[in-house]
CSV table of C-alpha atoms in Angstrom, one decimal:
chain,number,residue,atom,x,y,z
A,60,MET,CA,104.7,127.5,75.2
A,61,SER,CA,104.3,126.2,78.8
A,62,PRO,CA,103.7,122.5,79.2
A,63,ILE,CA,100.2,121.3,79.8
A,64,ILE,CA,101.3,118.7,82.3
A,65,SER,CA,104.2,119.4,84.6
A,66,VAL,CA,105.2,116.9,87.2
A,67,GLN,CA,108.1,117.9,89.5
A,68,ASP,CA,109.8,115.4,91.7
A,69,VAL,CA,106.7,113.6,92.6
A,70,SER,CA,106.8,110.8,95.2
A,71,LEU,CA,104.0,108.8,96.6
A,72,THR,CA,104.4,107.0,99.9
A,73,TYR,CA,101.9,105.5,102.2
A,74,ARG,CA,102.0,103.7,105.5
A,75,ILE,CA,100.7,100.2,105.9
A,76,LEU,CA,100.4,98.0,109.0
A,77,VAL,CA,102.4,95.0,108.3
A,78,ASN,CA,100.0,92.6,110.1
A,79,ARG,CA,97.2,94.0,108.2
A,80,SER,CA,93.9,93.3,109.7
A,81,ASN,CA,90.6,95.0,109.1
A,82,SER,CA,89.3,94.8,112.7
A,83,ILE,CA,89.9,97.0,115.6
A,84,LYS,CA,89.8,94.0,117.9
A,85,GLU,CA,92.7,92.4,116.1
A,86,LEU,CA,94.6,95.7,116.1
A,87,PHE,CA,94.1,96.0,119.8
A,88,LYS,CA,95.3,92.5,120.4
A,89,GLU,CA,98.4,93.0,118.3
A,90,THR,CA,99.2,96.3,120.0
A,91,LEU,CA,99.1,94.5,123.4
A,92,HIS,CA,101.5,91.9,122.1
A,93,GLY,CA,103.7,94.5,120.6
A,94,ARG,CA,103.4,93.0,117.1
A,95,VAL,CA,102.2,96.0,115.2
A,96,ARG,CA,104.7,97.3,112.8
A,97,ILE,CA,104.2,100.2,110.4
A,98,ARG,CA,106.0,100.1,107.1
A,99,ASP,CA,106.2,102.8,104.5
A,100,PHE,CA,105.4,101.6,101.1
A,101,THR,CA,106.7,103.7,98.2
A,102,ALA,CA,104.8,103.5,95.0
A,103,LEU,CA,106.5,106.3,93.1
A,104,THR,CA,109.9,107.9,93.6
A,105,ASN,CA,111.1,111.2,92.2
A,106,ILE,CA,109.0,111.3,89.1
A,107,SER,CA,109.6,114.4,86.9
A,108,PHE,CA,108.4,115.0,83.4
A,109,THR,CA,106.4,117.4,81.2
A,110,VAL,CA,103.9,116.9,78.5
A,111,GLU,CA,103.1,119.5,75.8
A,112,ARG,CA,99.9,120.1,73.9
A,113,GLY,CA,99.6,117.4,71.2
A,114,ASP,CA,102.0,115.0,72.8
A,115,VAL,CA,101.0,111.4,73.3
A,116,LEU,CA,103.0,109.9,76.1
A,117,ALA,CA,102.9,106.2,76.6
A,118,ILE,CA,103.8,104.6,80.0
A,119,VAL,CA,105.2,101.1,79.9
A,120,GLY,CA,106.6,98.8,82.6
A,121,ARG,CA,105.9,95.5,84.3
A,122,ASN,CA,102.9,94.9,86.5
A,123,GLY,CA,103.3,96.7,89.8
A,124,ALA,CA,105.8,99.2,88.4
A,125,GLY,CA,103.5,102.1,89.3
A,126,LYS,CA,101.9,102.9,85.9
A,127,SER,CA,98.3,103.0,87.1
A,128,THR,CA,99.3,104.8,90.3
A,129,LEU,CA,101.0,107.5,88.2
A,130,LEU,CA,97.9,107.8,86.1
A,131,LYS,CA,95.8,108.2,89.2
A,132,VAL,CA,98.1,111.0,90.4
A,133,LEU,CA,97.6,112.7,87.0
A,134,ALA,CA,93.8,112.3,87.4
A,135,LYS,CA,94.2,114.0,90.8
A,136,VAL,CA,92.6,111.0,92.5
A,137,LEU,CA,95.7,110.3,94.5
A,138,PRO,CA,97.6,113.3,95.8
A,139,PRO,CA,101.4,113.1,95.7
A,140,THR,CA,103.1,112.8,99.1
A,141,THR,CA,105.9,115.2,98.0
A,142,GLY,CA,106.6,117.1,94.9
A,143,SER,CA,104.2,119.0,92.8
A,144,TYR,CA,101.9,118.4,89.9
A,145,THR,CA,100.3,121.1,87.8
A,146,SER,CA,98.1,120.8,84.8
A,147,THR,CA,96.1,123.3,82.7
A,148,GLY,CA,92.7,122.7,81.2
A,149,SER,CA,90.2,119.9,81.6
A,150,ILE,CA,91.1,116.3,82.3
A,151,ALA,CA,89.2,113.3,81.0
A,152,PRO,CA,90.1,110.2,82.9
A,153,LEU,CA,89.5,107.1,80.7
A,154,ILE,CA,90.5,104.8,83.6
A,155,GLU,CA,88.4,101.7,84.1
A,156,LEU,CA,85.5,103.2,82.4
A,157,GLY,CA,82.0,103.1,83.8
A,158,ALA,CA,82.9,103.8,87.4
A,159,GLY,CA,79.6,105.2,88.8
A,160,PHE,CA,77.4,103.1,86.5
A,161,HIS,CA,74.4,101.8,88.5
A,162,PRO,CA,72.8,98.6,87.3
A,163,GLU,CA,69.3,99.5,88.4
A,164,MET,CA,69.2,102.8,86.7
A,165,THR,CA,68.4,103.2,83.0
A,166,GLY,CA,70.9,104.0,80.3
A,167,SER,CA,69.8,107.6,80.1
A,168,GLU,CA,70.0,108.1,83.8
A,169,ASN,CA,73.5,106.6,83.9
A,170,ILE,CA,74.6,108.8,81.0
A,171,GLU,CA,73.4,111.9,82.9
A,172,PHE,CA,75.1,110.8,86.2
A,173,TYR,CA,78.4,109.8,84.6
A,174,SER,CA,78.5,113.1,82.7
A,175,ALA,CA,77.9,115.0,85.9
A,176,LEU,CA,80.7,113.1,87.7
A,177,LEU,CA,83.0,114.0,84.9
A,178,GLY,CA,82.1,117.6,85.4
A,179,ARG,CA,80.4,118.1,82.1
A,180,ASP,CA,77.9,120.8,81.4
A,181,LEU,CA,74.4,119.2,81.7
A,182,LYS,CA,72.4,121.9,79.8
A,183,ASN,CA,70.7,120.3,76.9
A,184,ILE,CA,70.9,116.9,78.5
A,185,LYS,CA,68.3,115.3,76.2
A,186,ASN,CA,70.4,116.0,73.1
A,187,ARG,CA,73.5,114.8,74.9
A,188,VAL,CA,71.9,111.5,75.9
A,189,GLN,CA,70.6,110.9,72.4
A,190,HIS,CA,74.0,111.5,70.7
A,191,ILE,CA,75.9,109.4,73.3
A,192,GLY,CA,73.4,106.6,73.0
A,193,GLU,CA,73.6,106.7,69.2
A,194,TRP,CA,77.3,106.7,69.0
A,195,ALA,CA,77.5,103.7,71.4
A,196,GLY,CA,74.8,101.9,69.4
A,197,VAL,CA,72.5,101.4,72.3
A,198,THR,CA,69.6,103.8,71.3
A,199,SER,CA,67.0,101.1,71.6
A,200,HIS,CA,68.1,100.2,75.2
A,201,LEU,CA,68.3,103.7,76.7
A,202,ASP,CA,65.2,103.4,78.8
A,203,LEU,CA,66.1,100.0,80.1
A,204,PRO,CA,68.1,99.4,83.4
A,205,LEU,CA,71.8,98.9,82.9
A,206,ARG,CA,71.8,95.4,84.2
A,207,THR,CA,70.1,94.3,80.9
A,208,TYR,CA,73.1,95.5,78.9
A,209,SER,CA,75.8,93.1,77.6
A,210,SER,CA,79.3,93.8,78.7
A,211,GLY,CA,80.2,95.1,75.2
A,212,MET,CA,77.3,97.5,75.3
A,213,LEU,CA,78.4,98.7,78.8
A,214,ALA,CA,82.0,99.3,77.6
A,215,ARG,CA,80.8,101.2,74.5
A,216,LEU,CA,78.4,103.3,76.4
A,217,ALA,CA,81.1,104.3,79.0
A,218,PHE,CA,83.6,105.1,76.3
A,219,SER,CA,80.9,107.2,74.5
A,220,VAL,CA,80.1,109.2,77.6
A,221,ALA,CA,83.7,109.8,78.5
A,222,THR,CA,84.7,110.9,75.0
A,223,TYR,CA,81.6,112.9,74.1
A,224,GLU,CA,83.7,116.0,74.1
A,225,SER,CA,87.4,116.3,74.0
A,226,ALA,CA,89.4,117.4,77.0
A,227,ASP,CA,92.7,119.1,77.1
A,228,ILE,CA,94.2,116.1,78.8
A,229,LEU,CA,93.1,112.5,78.2
A,230,LEU,CA,94.3,109.8,80.6
A,231,VAL,CA,93.9,106.4,79.0
A,232,ASP,CA,94.3,103.0,80.8
A,233,GLU,CA,94.0,100.1,78.3
A,234,VAL,CA,90.6,101.2,77.2
A,235,LEU,CA,91.2,101.2,73.5
A,236,SER,CA,90.7,97.5,73.4
A,237,VAL,CA,87.0,97.8,73.9
A,238,GLY,CA,84.3,96.2,71.9
A,239,ASP,CA,84.4,94.5,68.5
A,240,ALA,CA,86.6,95.4,65.5
A,241,GLU,CA,84.2,98.0,64.1
A,242,PHE,CA,83.9,99.8,67.4
A,243,ARG,CA,87.6,99.7,68.0
A,244,ALA,CA,88.2,101.4,64.7
A,245,LYS,CA,85.6,104.0,65.6
A,246,SER,CA,87.0,104.7,69.0
A,247,SER,CA,90.6,104.8,67.6
A,248,LYS,CA,89.4,107.4,65.1
A,249,ARG,CA,87.9,109.5,67.9
A,250,MET,CA,91.1,109.4,69.8
A,251,SER,CA,93.1,110.4,66.8
A,252,ASP,CA,90.7,113.3,66.2
A,253,PHE,CA,91.3,114.5,69.8
A,254,ILE,CA,95.0,114.2,69.4
A,255,ALA,CA,94.8,116.1,66.1
A,256,GLY,CA,92.7,118.7,67.9
A,257,GLY,CA,95.6,119.5,70.3
A,258,ALA,CA,94.8,117.3,73.3
A,259,ALA,CA,97.6,115.8,75.3
A,260,VAL,CA,97.3,112.1,75.9
A,261,VAL,CA,98.9,109.9,78.5
A,262,ILE,CA,98.3,106.3,77.8
A,263,VAL,CA,99.1,103.1,79.8
A,264,SER,CA,99.3,100.0,77.7
A,265,HIS,CA,100.9,96.6,77.4
A,266,ASP,CA,100.2,96.6,73.7
A,267,LEU,CA,103.4,97.9,72.2
A,268,ASP,CA,101.9,98.0,68.7
A,269,VAL,CA,99.3,100.5,69.8
A,270,ILE,CA,102.0,102.5,71.4
A,271,ARG,CA,104.1,102.6,68.3
A,272,ASN,CA,101.0,103.8,66.4
A,273,LEU,CA,99.9,106.5,68.7
A,274,ALA,CA,102.7,107.7,70.9
A,275,ASN,CA,105.5,110.1,70.3
A,276,LYS,CA,107.2,109.7,73.8
A,277,VAL,CA,107.6,106.7,76.0
A,278,MET,CA,108.2,106.5,79.8
A,279,TRP,CA,109.5,103.2,81.1
A,280,LEU,CA,108.7,102.8,84.8
A,281,GLU,CA,110.4,100.3,87.0
A,282,ASP,CA,109.8,100.0,90.8
A,283,GLY,CA,108.2,103.4,90.8
A,284,ARG,CA,111.1,105.2,89.2
A,285,ILE,CA,111.6,106.4,85.7
A,286,LYS,CA,114.1,104.0,84.1
A,287,GLU,CA,114.0,105.6,80.7
A,288,PHE,CA,112.2,108.5,79.0
A,289,GLY,CA,112.5,109.5,75.4
A,290,PRO,CA,111.5,108.7,71.8
A,291,VAL,CA,109.3,105.7,71.1
A,292,ASP,CA,111.6,103.5,69.1
A,293,GLU,CA,114.6,103.9,71.4
A,294,VAL,CA,112.9,103.3,74.7
A,295,LEU,CA,110.7,100.4,73.4
A,296,LYS,CA,113.8,98.7,72.0
A,297,ASN,CA,115.6,98.7,75.3
A,298,TYR,CA,112.3,97.8,77.1
A,299,GLU,CA,111.9,94.7,74.8
A,300,ASN,CA,115.5,93.7,75.2
A,301,SER,CA,115.1,93.8,79.0
A,302,PHE,CA,112.8,90.7,78.7
A,303,GLY,CA,115.6,88.7,77.0
B,234,MET,CA,78.6,125.0,92.8
B,235,LYS,CA,80.3,122.8,90.3
B,236,TYR,CA,79.0,119.5,91.8
B,237,ALA,CA,75.4,120.7,92.4
B,238,SER,CA,74.1,118.4,89.6
B,239,VAL,CA,76.0,115.4,91.1
B,240,ILE,CA,74.3,116.1,94.4
B,241,ARG,CA,70.9,116.6,92.8
B,242,ILE,CA,71.1,113.2,91.0
B,243,LEU,CA,72.5,111.4,94.0
B,244,VAL,CA,69.7,112.6,96.3
B,245,THR,CA,66.9,111.8,93.7
B,246,ARG,CA,68.5,108.4,93.1
B,247,ASP,CA,68.7,107.6,96.8
B,248,LEU,CA,65.1,108.4,97.3
B,249,VAL,CA,63.9,106.6,94.2
B,250,MET,CA,65.8,103.4,95.0
B,251,ARG,CA,64.5,103.3,98.5
B,252,TYR,CA,60.9,103.5,97.4
B,253,LYS,CA,61.3,101.3,94.4
B,254,LYS,CA,62.7,98.5,96.6
B,255,SER,CA,59.9,98.3,99.1
B,256,VAL,CA,56.5,96.8,98.2
B,257,LEU,CA,54.6,99.7,99.7
B,258,GLY,CA,56.8,102.2,98.1
B,259,ILE,CA,56.6,105.6,99.7
B,260,GLY,CA,53.9,104.3,102.0
B,261,TRP,CA,56.5,102.3,103.9
B,262,THR,CA,58.4,105.4,105.0
B,263,LEU,CA,55.2,106.8,106.4
B,264,LEU,CA,54.2,103.5,108.0
B,265,ASN,CA,57.5,102.4,109.5
B,266,PRO,CA,57.9,105.2,112.1
B,267,LEU,CA,54.1,105.1,112.8
B,268,LEU,CA,54.3,101.4,113.7
B,269,THR,CA,57.4,101.9,115.9
B,270,SER,CA,55.8,104.8,117.6
B,271,PHE,CA,52.5,102.9,118.0
B,272,VAL,CA,54.2,100.0,119.8
B,273,LEU,CA,56.2,102.4,122.1
B,274,TRP,CA,53.0,104.3,122.7
B,275,ILE,CA,51.1,101.2,123.8
B,276,VAL,CA,53.9,100.3,126.1
B,277,PHE,CA,54.8,103.7,127.6
B,278,SER,CA,51.8,106.0,127.3
B,279,PHE,CA,50.5,104.9,130.8
B,280,VAL,CA,53.9,105.4,132.3
B,281,PHE,CA,54.9,108.7,130.8
B,282,SER,CA,51.7,110.5,129.8
B,283,GLY,CA,51.3,111.9,133.3
B,284,LYS,CA,54.9,113.1,133.5
B,285,LEU,CA,54.5,115.6,130.7
B,286,PRO,CA,53.3,119.1,131.5
B,287,ASN,CA,49.6,119.6,131.3
B,288,ASN,CA,49.4,121.2,127.9
B,289,GLN,CA,51.5,118.6,126.1
B,290,GLN,CA,50.4,115.2,124.6
B,291,TYR,CA,52.5,112.1,124.7
B,292,ALA,CA,51.6,110.7,121.2
B,293,PRO,CA,53.0,113.7,119.1
B,294,TYR,CA,55.9,114.0,121.7
B,295,LEU,CA,56.9,110.4,121.0
B,296,PHE,CA,56.3,110.4,117.3
B,297,ALA,CA,58.3,113.6,116.7
B,298,GLY,CA,61.1,112.1,118.8
B,299,ILE,CA,61.1,108.9,116.7
B,300,ILE,CA,61.2,110.5,113.3
B,301,PHE,CA,63.9,113.0,114.4
B,302,HIS,CA,66.0,110.4,116.0
B,303,ASN,CA,65.7,108.1,112.9
B,304,PHE,CA,66.8,111.0,110.8
B,305,PHE,CA,69.9,111.3,113.0
B,306,SER,CA,70.9,107.7,113.4
B,307,GLN,CA,70.2,106.5,109.9
B,308,GLY,CA,71.8,109.7,108.5
B,309,VAL,CA,75.0,109.2,110.4
B,310,VAL,CA,75.4,105.5,109.4
B,311,SER,CA,74.5,106.1,105.8
B,312,ALA,CA,76.7,109.2,105.5
B,313,ALA,CA,79.6,107.2,107.0
B,314,GLU,CA,79.1,104.4,104.6
B,315,SER,CA,78.7,106.6,101.6
B,316,ILE,CA,82.5,107.1,101.2
B,317,ALA,CA,83.5,103.4,101.2
B,318,GLY,CA,80.4,102.6,99.2
B,319,ASN,CA,81.4,104.9,96.4
B,320,SER,CA,85.1,103.9,96.4
B,321,ALA,CA,84.8,102.7,92.8
B,322,ILE,CA,84.1,106.2,91.7
B,323,LEU,CA,86.5,107.9,94.1
B,324,THR,CA,89.5,106.0,92.9
B,325,LYS,CA,88.9,106.8,89.3
B,326,ILE,CA,87.4,110.2,88.9
B,327,TYR,CA,88.4,113.3,90.8
B,328,ILE,CA,85.4,114.5,92.8
B,329,PRO,CA,85.5,115.8,96.4
B,330,PRO,CA,84.4,112.8,98.5
B,331,GLN,CA,82.5,115.1,100.8
B,332,VAL,CA,79.9,115.4,98.0
B,333,PHE,CA,78.8,111.8,98.8
B,334,ALA,CA,78.4,112.3,102.5
B,335,LEU,CA,76.5,115.6,101.9
B,336,SER,CA,74.2,114.0,99.3
B,337,THR,CA,73.3,111.1,101.7
B,338,ALA,CA,72.6,113.5,104.5
B,339,LEU,CA,70.3,115.6,102.2
B,340,ALA,CA,68.4,112.5,101.1
B,341,GLN,CA,67.8,111.7,104.7
B,342,PHE,CA,66.6,115.3,105.1
B,343,VAL,CA,64.0,114.9,102.3
B,344,HIS,CA,63.0,111.7,104.0
B,345,PHE,CA,62.5,113.5,107.2
B,346,LEU,CA,60.4,116.2,105.5
B,347,ILE,CA,58.1,113.4,104.2
B,348,GLY,CA,57.7,112.3,107.8
B,349,PHE,CA,55.9,115.6,108.5
B,350,LEU,CA,52.7,114.1,106.9
B,351,PRO,CA,52.2,111.3,109.5
B,352,LEU,CA,53.4,113.6,112.3
B,353,GLY,CA,50.8,116.2,111.3
B,354,LEU,CA,48.2,113.5,111.4
B,355,VAL,CA,49.2,112.4,114.8
B,356,VAL,CA,49.2,116.0,116.1
B,357,TYR,CA,45.7,116.4,114.6
B,358,ILE,CA,44.3,113.2,116.1
B,359,SER,CA,45.6,114.0,119.6
B,360,GLY,CA,43.6,117.2,119.3
B,361,SER,CA,46.3,119.9,119.0
B,362,ARG,CA,47.3,122.0,116.1
B,363,ILE,CA,50.4,122.5,114.0
B,364,SER,CA,52.3,125.6,115.2
B,365,ILE,CA,52.8,128.7,113.1
B,366,PHE,CA,56.5,128.2,113.8
B,367,MET,CA,56.5,124.9,111.9
B,368,PRO,CA,58.7,126.2,109.1
B,369,LEU,CA,61.5,126.5,111.6
B,370,SER,CA,61.6,122.7,111.6
B,371,ILE,CA,63.2,122.9,108.1
B,372,ILE,CA,66.0,125.0,109.6
B,373,LEU,CA,66.4,122.4,112.3
B,374,GLY,CA,66.6,119.7,109.6
B,375,LEU,CA,69.3,121.6,107.8
B,376,LEU,CA,71.3,122.0,111.0
B,377,MET,CA,70.9,118.3,111.4
B,378,VAL,CA,72.3,117.8,107.8
B,379,MET,CA,75.4,119.6,108.9
B,380,LEU,CA,75.7,117.5,112.1
B,381,ILE,CA,75.2,114.3,110.1
B,382,SER,CA,77.6,115.2,107.4
B,383,GLY,CA,80.3,116.2,109.9
B,384,LEU,CA,79.9,113.0,112.0
B,385,GLY,CA,79.6,110.9,108.9
B,386,LEU,CA,82.8,112.2,107.4
B,387,ILE,CA,84.7,111.5,110.6
B,388,LEU,CA,83.3,108.0,110.9
B,389,SER,CA,83.8,107.3,107.2
B,390,ILE,CA,87.6,107.4,107.7
B,391,VAL,CA,87.3,104.7,110.4
B,392,PHE,CA,84.8,102.7,108.4
B,393,VAL,CA,87.2,102.4,105.5
B,394,ARG,CA,89.9,101.2,107.7
B,395,PHE,CA,88.1,98.9,110.1
B,396,ASP,CA,85.3,96.5,109.2
B,397,ASP,CA,84.1,96.0,112.7
B,398,MET,CA,83.6,99.7,113.3
B,399,ARG,CA,80.0,99.4,112.0
B,400,ASN,CA,79.0,97.2,114.9
B,401,ILE,CA,80.6,99.5,117.5
B,402,VAL,CA,78.8,102.5,116.0
B,403,ASN,CA,75.5,100.7,116.0
B,404,VAL,CA,75.9,100.0,119.7
B,405,MET,CA,76.9,103.6,120.4
B,406,LEU,CA,73.8,104.8,118.5
B,407,LEU,CA,71.6,102.5,120.6
B,408,ILE,CA,73.2,104.0,123.8
B,409,ILE,CA,72.5,107.5,122.4
B,410,PHE,CA,68.9,106.5,121.8
B,411,TYR,CA,68.4,105.7,125.5
B,412,LEU,CA,70.3,108.8,126.6
B,413,THR,CA,68.0,111.0,124.6
B,414,PRO,CA,64.5,111.8,125.7
B,415,VAL,CA,62.9,110.2,122.6
B,416,PHE,CA,60.2,108.2,124.3
B,417,TYR,CA,60.4,109.5,127.8
B,418,PRO,CA,60.1,113.0,129.1
B,419,ILE,CA,63.3,114.4,130.6
B,420,THR,CA,61.4,115.1,133.9
B,421,ALA,CA,61.1,111.3,134.4
B,422,LEU,CA,64.8,111.2,135.2
B,423,SER,CA,66.5,112.1,138.5
B,424,LYS,CA,67.7,115.7,138.9
B,425,ASN,CA,71.3,114.8,138.5
B,426,LEU,CA,70.8,112.8,135.4
B,427,GLN,CA,68.7,115.6,133.9
B,428,LYS,CA,71.7,118.0,134.3
B,429,ILE,CA,73.8,115.7,132.2
B,430,ILE,CA,71.1,114.9,129.6
B,431,ASN,CA,70.5,118.6,129.2
B,432,TRP,CA,74.0,118.8,127.6
B,433,ASN,CA,73.0,116.2,125.0
B,434,PRO,CA,72.6,118.2,121.8
B,435,LEU,CA,70.0,115.7,120.5
B,436,ASN,CA,67.9,116.6,123.5
B,437,SER,CA,68.0,120.3,122.5
B,438,PHE,CA,67.2,119.3,118.9
B,439,LEU,CA,64.2,117.4,120.0
B,440,GLU,CA,62.9,120.1,122.3
B,441,CYS,CA,63.2,122.6,119.5
B,442,PHE,CA,61.6,120.4,117.0
B,443,ARG,CA,58.6,119.5,119.2
B,444,TRP,CA,58.2,123.1,120.1
B,445,ALA,CA,58.4,124.4,116.5
B,446,PHE,CA,56.2,121.7,115.0
B,447,SER,CA,53.2,121.7,117.4
B,448,ASN,CA,54.2,123.8,120.4
B,449,ASN,CA,54.5,120.5,122.3
B,450,SER,CA,57.6,121.3,124.3
B,451,SER,CA,59.4,124.2,125.8
B,452,ALA,CA,62.6,125.1,123.9
B,453,SER,CA,64.6,128.1,124.9
B,454,LEU,CA,66.7,130.4,122.8
B,455,LEU,CA,69.7,128.9,124.5
B,456,ASP,CA,68.7,125.5,122.9
B,457,TRP,CA,68.6,127.0,119.5
B,458,LEU,CA,72.0,128.7,119.9
B,459,TYR,CA,73.5,125.5,121.4
B,460,ILE,CA,72.5,123.2,118.5
B,461,SER,CA,73.3,125.8,115.8
B,462,GLY,CA,76.8,126.3,117.3
B,463,PHE,CA,77.3,122.6,117.8
B,464,SER,CA,76.2,121.5,114.3
B,465,VAL,CA,78.3,124.1,112.6
B,466,LEU,CA,81.4,123.2,114.7
B,467,VAL,CA,80.9,119.4,114.1
B,468,PHE,CA,80.5,120.1,110.3
B,469,ILE,CA,83.7,122.2,110.2
B,470,PHE,CA,85.6,119.7,112.4
B,471,GLY,CA,84.4,116.8,110.2
B,472,ILE,CA,85.6,118.5,107.0
B,473,TYR,CA,88.9,119.2,108.7
B,474,ILE,CA,89.4,115.7,110.0
B,475,PHE,CA,88.4,114.2,106.7
B,476,LYS,CA,90.9,116.4,104.7
B,477,ARG,CA,93.6,115.5,107.2
B,478,TYR,CA,93.2,111.7,107.0
B,479,TRP,CA,91.7,111.2,103.5
B,480,LEU,CA,95.1,110.9,102.0
B,481,ASN,CA,96.0,108.1,104.3
B,482,ILE,CA,92.9,106.0,103.5
B,483,VAL,CA,92.4,106.7,99.8
B,484,VAL,CA,95.1,104.2,99.0
B,485,MET,CA,93.2,101.6,100.9
B,486,LEU,CA,90.1,101.9,98.9
């Protein structure tokens, strides 16, 4: 069976101006003074790995190690500078949920737009809105503008839209810690169902207990490189020891 | 197209939000260009009315110029801002960023179509009639959508990178306004200047629009070919430039 995610030697580099200013005037002045320096910033270096159907890969590492960048590459938001990335099937990015929510629009309108952004099929939209609202527990608020929602309601609604149907690949960035205990249990169950249904999951988390529960592989990133990749217990043990 | 529903929702949302925000709702869109034109009409009608050929009226000439020019300048600015304005989405969900520029341009297009109502009224009051070629105005509008999207995509790259670019663009748009026969007839200019302004694609756009809407100008087939070619080229060039440089700026969003 061929892997569902295949990442080959991916690097991500971008150029930044060292005297970073956001104005053309400044840039012009600095160019005249010969003070403009361009520096290449490397976020990821030679990343290679594969994920099979039913795998749950957790990515750990310190802040700034490149975890979220890698997740964005997997979501096809950031294209790799070199190397190749191929995936089969649909991708559901659960990254900072609720991107695209508009505070002045109603709950129903936001559900429709967010679903469209995620490339979902909008036939039978009434039914979809109803189910999503129900699952998030915001049915009575669906006709109200989103700015009247509490932050908990927003998070639940976003999660509900993004996970209304399973995808072949789920990219998860710390979103399992959403809502109260009851909703957390409910959302964990939905994730487990997806995993049992054969979806591949890539999860970024600082919560090692969550990782021990869900994942079967761990990638440890440091300074944009893979430091270790392998079974959960082994990698996490070394990772924890590195704090010592 | 896979993103058709995204575009549909974005266009509707753009229009709804615009009318919701203003007290007069949709009335304001009709009133705003009318008022601008009215002021310009008071000031310039004595100067320029006589300069138009005998069978043409100044009021519809001016008003058609204003709504078409508004379509262009507001369209370019909003399309250019649409990319940076939707960075929250673009850095989390994969969607071609061009969708946002195109949606903004299409919303401006609908806006432009709504402007046909007051323009029709002005044409009627000044005693002429709407031309049977009026539907061609819609094609002009769609060509303008391509021009706006293309320019907007190019500018959006710079807008993300430099904050002060907006001011520069606004000044350039003001210059373009004066270099385009919006409120003056081209014959009011010196012969040499006319030769230059004739190359201004917006001039051809306006000529075609005035001719198509109420036969209030003389547009040649050459004008039509020129703007069609120009718009298509700018559109393709915009998409190319955007693809080429998008990778450099997406990390800055």
